[in-house]
PDB file of C-alpha atoms in Angstrom:
ATOM      1  CA  MET A   1    -118.825 -45.765 -90.445  1.00 44.00           C
ATOM      2  CA  LYS A   2    -116.265 -47.484 -92.548  1.00 42.00           C
ATOM      3  CA  GLN A   3    -114.057 -44.416 -92.988  1.00 43.00           C
ATOM      4  CA  LEU A   4    -114.164 -43.935 -89.076  1.00 37.00           C
ATOM      5  CA  PHE A   5    -112.974 -47.491 -88.605  1.00 38.00           C
ATOM      6  CA  LEU A   6    -110.200 -47.071 -91.114  1.00 34.00           C
ATOM      7  CA  SER A   7    -108.948 -44.225 -89.491  1.00 39.00           C
ATOM      8  CA  GLN A   8    -109.068 -45.927 -86.182  1.00 42.00           C
ATOM      9  CA  HIS A   9    -107.145 -48.561 -87.624  1.00 38.00           C
ATOM     10  CA  LEU A  10    -104.534 -46.099 -89.049  1.00 34.00           C
ATOM     11  CA  VAL A  11    -104.142 -44.446 -85.774  1.00 34.00           C
ATOM     12  CA  ARG A  12    -103.611 -47.858 -84.428  1.00 40.00           C
ATOM     13  CA  ILE A  13    -100.809 -48.699 -86.888  1.00 36.00           C
ATOM     14  CA  VAL A  14     -99.160 -45.574 -86.241  1.00 33.00           C
ATOM     15  CA  ILE A  15     -99.164 -45.665 -82.420  1.00 37.00           C
ATOM     16  CA  ALA A  16     -97.796 -49.503 -82.560  1.00 36.00           C
ATOM     17  CA  PHE A  17     -94.828 -47.966 -85.217  1.00 35.00           C
ATOM     18  CA  LEU A  18     -94.156 -45.311 -82.867  1.00 33.00           C
ATOM     19  CA  LEU A  19     -93.905 -47.861 -79.711  1.00 35.00           C
ATOM     20  CA  LEU A  20     -91.730 -50.268 -81.818  1.00 34.00           C
ATOM     21  CA  ALA A  21     -89.601 -47.338 -82.745  1.00 34.00           C
ATOM     22  CA  ALA A  22     -89.145 -46.254 -79.276  1.00 35.00           C
ATOM     23  CA  VAL A  23     -88.671 -49.654 -78.038  1.00 34.00           C
ATOM     24  CA  GLY A  24     -85.929 -50.152 -80.814  1.00 35.00           C
ATOM     25  CA  LEU A  25     -84.061 -47.032 -79.839  1.00 33.00           C
ATOM     26  CA  GLU A  26     -83.928 -47.647 -76.108  1.00 32.00           C
ATOM     27  CA  THR A  27     -82.735 -51.542 -77.107  1.00 29.00           C
ATOM     28  CA  THR A  28     -79.904 -49.551 -79.160  1.00 26.00           C
ATOM     29  CA  GLN A  29     -78.786 -47.198 -76.598  1.00 27.00           C
ATOM     30  CA  VAL A  30     -78.751 -50.075 -74.045  1.00 30.00           C
ATOM     31  CA  ALA A  31     -76.609 -52.065 -76.273  1.00 31.00           C
ATOM     32  CA  LYS A  32     -74.287 -49.081 -76.804  1.00 31.00           C
ATOM     33  CA  ALA A  33     -73.703 -48.454 -73.187  1.00 42.00           C
ATOM     34  CA  THR A  34     -70.026 -48.798 -72.346  1.00 60.00           C
ATOM     35  CA  GLY A  35     -69.812 -47.790 -68.667  1.00 89.00           C
ATOM     36  CA  SER A  36     -69.846 -50.172 -65.865  1.00 94.00           C
ATOM     37  CA  THR A  37     -72.405 -52.261 -64.223  1.00 97.00           C
ATOM     38  CA  SER A  38     -72.660 -52.036 -60.219  1.00 97.00           C
ATOM     39  CA  ILE A  39     -74.878 -53.752 -57.709  1.00 97.00           C
ATOM     40  CA  SER A  40     -75.203 -52.923 -53.963  1.00 96.00           C
ATOM     41  CA  THR A  41     -76.145 -54.041 -50.736  1.00 96.00           C
ATOM     42  CA  PRO A  42     -76.238 -52.795 -47.254  1.00 96.00           C
ATOM     43  CA  TYR A  43     -72.940 -54.451 -47.028  1.00 95.00           C
ATOM     44  CA  ILE A  44     -71.326 -54.759 -50.344  1.00 96.00           C
ATOM     45  CA  THR A  45     -70.965 -52.997 -53.622  1.00 97.00           C
ATOM     46  CA  VAL A  46     -69.697 -54.552 -56.797  1.00 98.00           C
ATOM     47  CA  THR A  47     -68.593 -52.891 -59.848  1.00 98.00           C
ATOM     48  CA  VAL A  48     -67.767 -54.511 -63.302  1.00 98.00           C
ATOM     49  CA  ASN A  49     -66.105 -52.833 -66.222  1.00 98.00           C
ATOM     50  CA  PRO A  50     -66.536 -53.974 -69.951  1.00 97.00           C
ATOM     51  CA  ASP A  51     -62.769 -54.272 -70.133  1.00 96.00           C
ATOM     52  CA  GLY A  52     -62.571 -56.840 -67.309  1.00 95.00           C
ATOM     53  CA  ALA A  53     -61.791 -55.275 -64.113  1.00 97.00           C
ATOM     54  CA  TYR A  54     -64.050 -55.690 -61.175  1.00 97.00           C
ATOM     55  CA  THR A  55     -64.186 -54.287 -57.440  1.00 97.00           C
ATOM     56  CA  ILE A  56     -65.776 -55.119 -54.414  1.00 97.00           C
ATOM     57  CA  VAL A  57     -65.901 -52.674 -51.606  1.00 97.00           C
ATOM     58  CA  SER A  58     -67.496 -53.752 -48.242  1.00 96.00           C
ATOM     59  CA  THR A  59     -68.870 -50.855 -46.036  1.00 94.00           C
ATOM     60  CA  THR A  60     -67.780 -52.360 -42.468  1.00 92.00           C
ATOM     61  CA  PRO A  61     -65.080 -52.700 -42.358  1.00 94.00           C
ATOM     62  CA  ALA A  62     -64.239 -50.315 -45.071  1.00 95.00           C
ATOM     63  CA  TRP A  63     -62.187 -53.017 -47.241  1.00 95.00           C
ATOM     64  CA  THR A  64     -61.614 -52.911 -51.239  1.00 97.00           C
ATOM     65  CA  PHE A  65     -61.136 -56.078 -53.125  1.00 96.00           C
ATOM     66  CA  GLY A  66     -60.352 -55.983 -57.005  1.00 96.00           C
ATOM     67  CA  GLY A  67     -58.913 -57.598 -59.876  1.00 96.00           C
ATOM     68  CA  ASN A  68     -59.268 -58.072 -63.594  1.00 96.00           C
ATOM     69  CA  ILE A  69     -60.505 -61.008 -65.841  1.00 93.00           C
ATOM     70  CA  GLY A  70     -58.013 -59.789 -68.446  1.00 91.00           C
ATOM     71  CA  HIS A  71     -60.373 -59.751 -71.471  1.00 93.00           C
ATOM     72  CA  SER A  72     -63.001 -57.776 -72.772  1.00 95.00           C
ATOM     73  CA  LEU A  73     -66.472 -58.717 -71.415  1.00 96.00           C
ATOM     74  CA  SER A  74     -69.869 -59.555 -73.333  1.00 96.00           C
ATOM     75  CA  ASN A  75     -73.525 -59.921 -72.118  1.00 96.00           C
ATOM     76  CA  ILE A  76     -72.944 -58.149 -68.878  1.00 97.00           C
ATOM     77  CA  ASN A  77     -76.210 -57.971 -67.015  1.00 97.00           C
ATOM     78  CA  VAL A  78     -77.621 -58.179 -63.525  1.00 98.00           C
ATOM     79  CA  GLN A  79     -79.544 -61.179 -62.084  1.00 97.00           C
ATOM     80  CA  THR A  80     -81.556 -61.761 -58.906  1.00 97.00           C
ATOM     81  CA  GLY A  81     -82.532 -64.728 -57.244  1.00 97.00           C
ATOM     82  CA  ASN A  82     -82.735 -66.789 -53.928  1.00 97.00           C
ATOM     83  CA  ASP A  83     -80.657 -69.875 -52.813  1.00 96.00           C
ATOM     84  CA  HIS A  84     -80.181 -71.660 -49.473  1.00 96.00           C
ATOM     85  CA  ILE A  85     -78.039 -68.539 -48.142  1.00 96.00           C
ATOM     86  CA  GLY A  86     -80.884 -65.849 -48.876  1.00 97.00           C
ATOM     87  CA  SER A  87     -81.740 -63.353 -51.714  1.00 97.00           C
ATOM     88  CA  TYR A  88     -78.792 -62.089 -53.844  1.00 98.00           C
ATOM     89  CA  GLN A  89     -77.837 -60.099 -56.977  1.00 98.00           C
ATOM     90  CA  GLU A  90     -75.441 -61.040 -59.346  1.00 98.00           C
ATOM     91  CA  ILE A  91     -73.646 -59.494 -62.287  1.00 98.00           C
ATOM     92  CA  VAL A  92     -72.911 -62.089 -64.798  1.00 98.00           C
ATOM     93  CA  CYS A  93     -70.753 -61.785 -68.039  1.00 97.00           C
ATOM     94  CA  ASN A  94     -69.074 -63.756 -70.950  1.00 96.00           C
ATOM     95  CA  TYR A  95     -65.858 -63.503 -72.237  1.00 94.00           C
ATOM     96  CA  ASN A  96     -63.174 -65.551 -74.386  1.00 92.00           C
ATOM     97  CA  ASP A  97     -60.168 -66.558 -72.438  1.00 88.00           C
ATOM     98  CA  GLY A  98     -56.585 -66.639 -73.907  1.00 84.00           C
ATOM     99  CA  ASN A  99     -57.363 -69.691 -75.721  1.00 84.00           C
ATOM    100  CA  GLY A 100     -60.268 -68.269 -77.459  1.00 85.00           C
ATOM    101  CA  SER A 101     -62.723 -70.540 -75.365  1.00 88.00           C
ATOM    102  CA  SER A 102     -65.778 -69.227 -74.279  1.00 92.00           C
ATOM    103  CA  ARG A 103     -66.180 -68.640 -70.424  1.00 92.00           C
ATOM    104  CA  GLY A 104     -69.014 -67.112 -67.982  1.00 94.00           C
ATOM    105  CA  ALA A 105     -68.555 -65.383 -64.726  1.00 96.00           C
ATOM    106  CA  GLY A 106     -70.389 -64.069 -62.023  1.00 97.00           C
ATOM    107  CA  ILE A 107     -70.037 -61.966 -58.804  1.00 98.00           C
ATOM    108  CA  ARG A 108     -72.803 -62.410 -56.367  1.00 98.00           C
ATOM    109  CA  THR A 109     -73.670 -60.697 -53.260  1.00 97.00           C
ATOM    110  CA  TYR A 110     -76.336 -61.231 -50.789  1.00 97.00           C
ATOM    111  CA  ASN A 111     -79.004 -58.731 -49.690  1.00 96.00           C
ATOM    112  CA  ALA A 112     -78.837 -59.693 -45.759  1.00 96.00           C
ATOM    113  CA  LYS A 113     -75.312 -61.234 -45.327  1.00 95.00           C
ATOM    114  CA  PRO A 114     -71.785 -59.813 -46.186  1.00 94.00           C
ATOM    115  CA  ILE A 115     -70.920 -62.435 -48.635  1.00 94.00           C
ATOM    116  CA  VAL A 116     -69.654 -62.510 -51.942  1.00 96.00           C
ATOM    117  CA  VAL A 117     -69.439 -65.722 -54.185  1.00 95.00           C
ATOM    118  CA  PHE A 118     -67.467 -65.898 -57.534  1.00 95.00           C
ATOM    119  CA  THR A 119     -68.698 -68.166 -60.359  1.00 94.00           C
ATOM    120  CA  ASP A 120     -66.437 -69.323 -63.354  1.00 91.00           C
ATOM    121  CA  SER A 121     -68.027 -71.444 -65.940  1.00 91.00           C
ATOM    122  CA  TYR A 122     -66.587 -73.007 -68.636  1.00 90.00           C
ATOM    123  CA  LEU A 123     -68.660 -72.885 -72.028  1.00 89.00           C
ATOM    124  CA  SER A 124     -66.259 -75.088 -73.687  1.00 86.00           C
ATOM    125  CA  ASN A 125     -63.484 -77.202 -73.368  1.00 86.00           C
ATOM    126  CA  THR A 126     -60.272 -75.403 -72.387  1.00 81.00           C
ATOM    127  CA  PRO A 127     -57.516 -75.751 -69.796  1.00 81.00           C
ATOM    128  CA  ASN A 128     -57.665 -73.554 -66.869  1.00 80.00           C
ATOM    129  CA  LYS A 129     -55.002 -71.279 -67.796  1.00 78.00           C
ATOM    130  CA  SER A 130     -56.762 -68.187 -66.657  1.00 79.00           C
ATOM    131  CA  PRO A 131     -58.711 -68.756 -63.636  1.00 81.00           C
ATOM    132  CA  PHE A 132     -61.431 -66.389 -62.240  1.00 86.00           C
ATOM    133  CA  PRO A 133     -61.185 -64.884 -59.830  1.00 90.00           C
ATOM    134  CA  ARG A 134     -57.824 -63.535 -59.754  1.00 88.00           C
ATOM    135  CA  LEU A 135     -57.711 -60.809 -56.939  1.00 91.00           C
ATOM    136  CA  SER A 136     -54.919 -58.232 -57.476  1.00 93.00           C
ATOM    137  CA  THR A 137     -56.139 -56.174 -54.603  1.00 94.00           C
ATOM    138  CA  TYR A 138     -57.258 -56.807 -51.247  1.00 92.00           C
ATOM    139  CA  PRO A 139     -57.089 -55.573 -47.605  1.00 92.00           C
ATOM    140  CA  GLY A 140     -53.715 -55.704 -45.824  1.00 90.00           C
ATOM    141  CA  THR A 141     -54.674 -57.112 -42.799  1.00 90.00           C
ATOM    142  CA  PRO A 142     -51.775 -57.743 -40.149  1.00 91.00           C
ATOM    143  CA  TYR A 143     -52.696 -61.256 -39.549  1.00 92.00           C
ATOM    144  CA  HIS A 144     -53.347 -64.494 -41.430  1.00 92.00           C
ATOM    145  CA  LEU A 145     -54.033 -68.345 -40.845  1.00 91.00           C
ATOM    146  CA  THR A 146     -53.519 -71.242 -42.815  1.00 91.00           C
ATOM    147  CA  TYR A 147     -53.006 -74.853 -42.584  1.00 89.00           C
ATOM    148  CA  SER A 148     -50.764 -77.217 -44.832  1.00 85.00           C
ATOM    149  CA  GLY A 149     -49.743 -80.883 -44.831  1.00 81.00           C
ATOM    150  CA  ILE A 150     -50.982 -84.286 -44.076  1.00 81.00           C
ATOM    151  CA  PHE A 151     -52.060 -83.353 -40.483  1.00 82.00           C
ATOM    152  CA  ALA A 152     -53.419 -79.597 -41.366  1.00 84.00           C
ATOM    153  CA  GLN A 153     -50.645 -78.193 -39.401  1.00 85.00           C
ATOM    154  CA  ALA A 154     -51.688 -74.458 -38.680  1.00 87.00           C
ATOM    155  CA  THR A 155     -49.500 -71.527 -39.449  1.00 85.00           C
ATOM    156  CA  PHE A 156     -49.526 -67.773 -38.652  1.00 87.00           C
ATOM    157  CA  THR A 157     -46.487 -67.183 -40.863  1.00 86.00           C
ATOM    158  CA  ASN A 158     -46.663 -69.217 -44.003  1.00 84.00           C
ATOM    159  CA  PHE A 159     -49.175 -69.618 -46.786  1.00 84.00           C
ATOM    160  CA  GLY A 160     -50.361 -73.171 -47.354  1.00 84.00           C
ATOM    161  CA  PHE A 161     -51.001 -74.335 -50.774  1.00 81.00           C
ATOM    162  CA  ASP A 162     -53.667 -76.647 -49.856  1.00 84.00           C
ATOM    163  CA  SER A 163     -55.914 -74.749 -47.894  1.00 87.00           C
ATOM    164  CA  PRO A 164     -58.036 -71.424 -47.750  1.00 90.00           C
ATOM    165  CA  TRP A 165     -56.383 -68.451 -46.383  1.00 91.00           C
ATOM    166  CA  LEU A 166     -58.112 -66.636 -43.590  1.00 92.00           C
ATOM    167  CA  TYR A 167     -56.950 -62.845 -42.931  1.00 93.00           C
ATOM    168  CA  PHE A 168     -57.929 -60.952 -39.854  1.00 94.00           C
ATOM    169  CA  ASP A 169     -57.263 -57.754 -37.915  1.00 94.00           C
ATOM    170  CA  ALA A 170     -56.895 -56.968 -34.142  1.00 94.00           C
ATOM    171  CA  ARG A 171     -60.791 -56.180 -34.312  1.00 94.00           C
ATOM    172  CA  GLY A 172     -61.964 -59.497 -35.423  1.00 93.00           C
ATOM    173  CA  ASN A 173     -62.653 -58.364 -38.902  1.00 93.00           C
ATOM    174  CA  THR A 174     -62.050 -61.355 -41.182  1.00 93.00           C
ATOM    175  CA  PHE A 175     -62.370 -62.463 -44.664  1.00 91.00           C
ATOM    176  CA  ALA A 176     -61.433 -66.136 -46.228  1.00 90.00           C
ATOM    177  CA  LEU A 177     -59.828 -66.779 -49.641  1.00 86.00           C
ATOM    178  CA  SER A 178     -60.522 -70.343 -50.538  1.00 81.00           C
TER     179      SER A 178
END
C-alpha cells in the first residue's frame, strides 16, 4: 500500500512538473512575440506595433488614421472594461520618451459605438516634448470647421489653434480632433 502511495505521489509530481514546463514554454513564446497587437469592433480596428506605429481603421466610412509614438514599446497588452460610454477594448503599452522618462499610452475603442479614445500617461516627471497621439495619417476630407479667438469665430478656411478641428465630407461623415 505504501508503495502504491509513493508511485501515485511520483506520478503527481511528474504531471505537475510537465504542466509547469508547458506553462513556462508558453509564457516564453508570448514574451518573444514581436508581431502587432490588434483589437476589432464592428466599427473600428486598432493595430499597434512594437516599433511604436499604430493604425486605426474605420469600416464605415472606410477611413484610416495612423501615427507613430517614435519609440519602441514594451508591455503591450489588451484590456477590456466598461465606463460611462459602454464596454470597450484597449491596447495599452509603455515606452521611454526622448527624455528617457517613462510613459504609458492607450488606444481604446468601444464595442457598440464608433469612438476611439487615446490616453497619454506620464509615469514620471517630464516635459511634454513628445505628445501622444501625433497623427501623421488621417482622411483627406473636403471640409473642416474650427473656431478661434475670444468670441469663438467659426471658420471653414483656417485652423484655430485653440479649438477642436471638425472634419467632414458631403455625406455628413465626420471626425473630430480635439
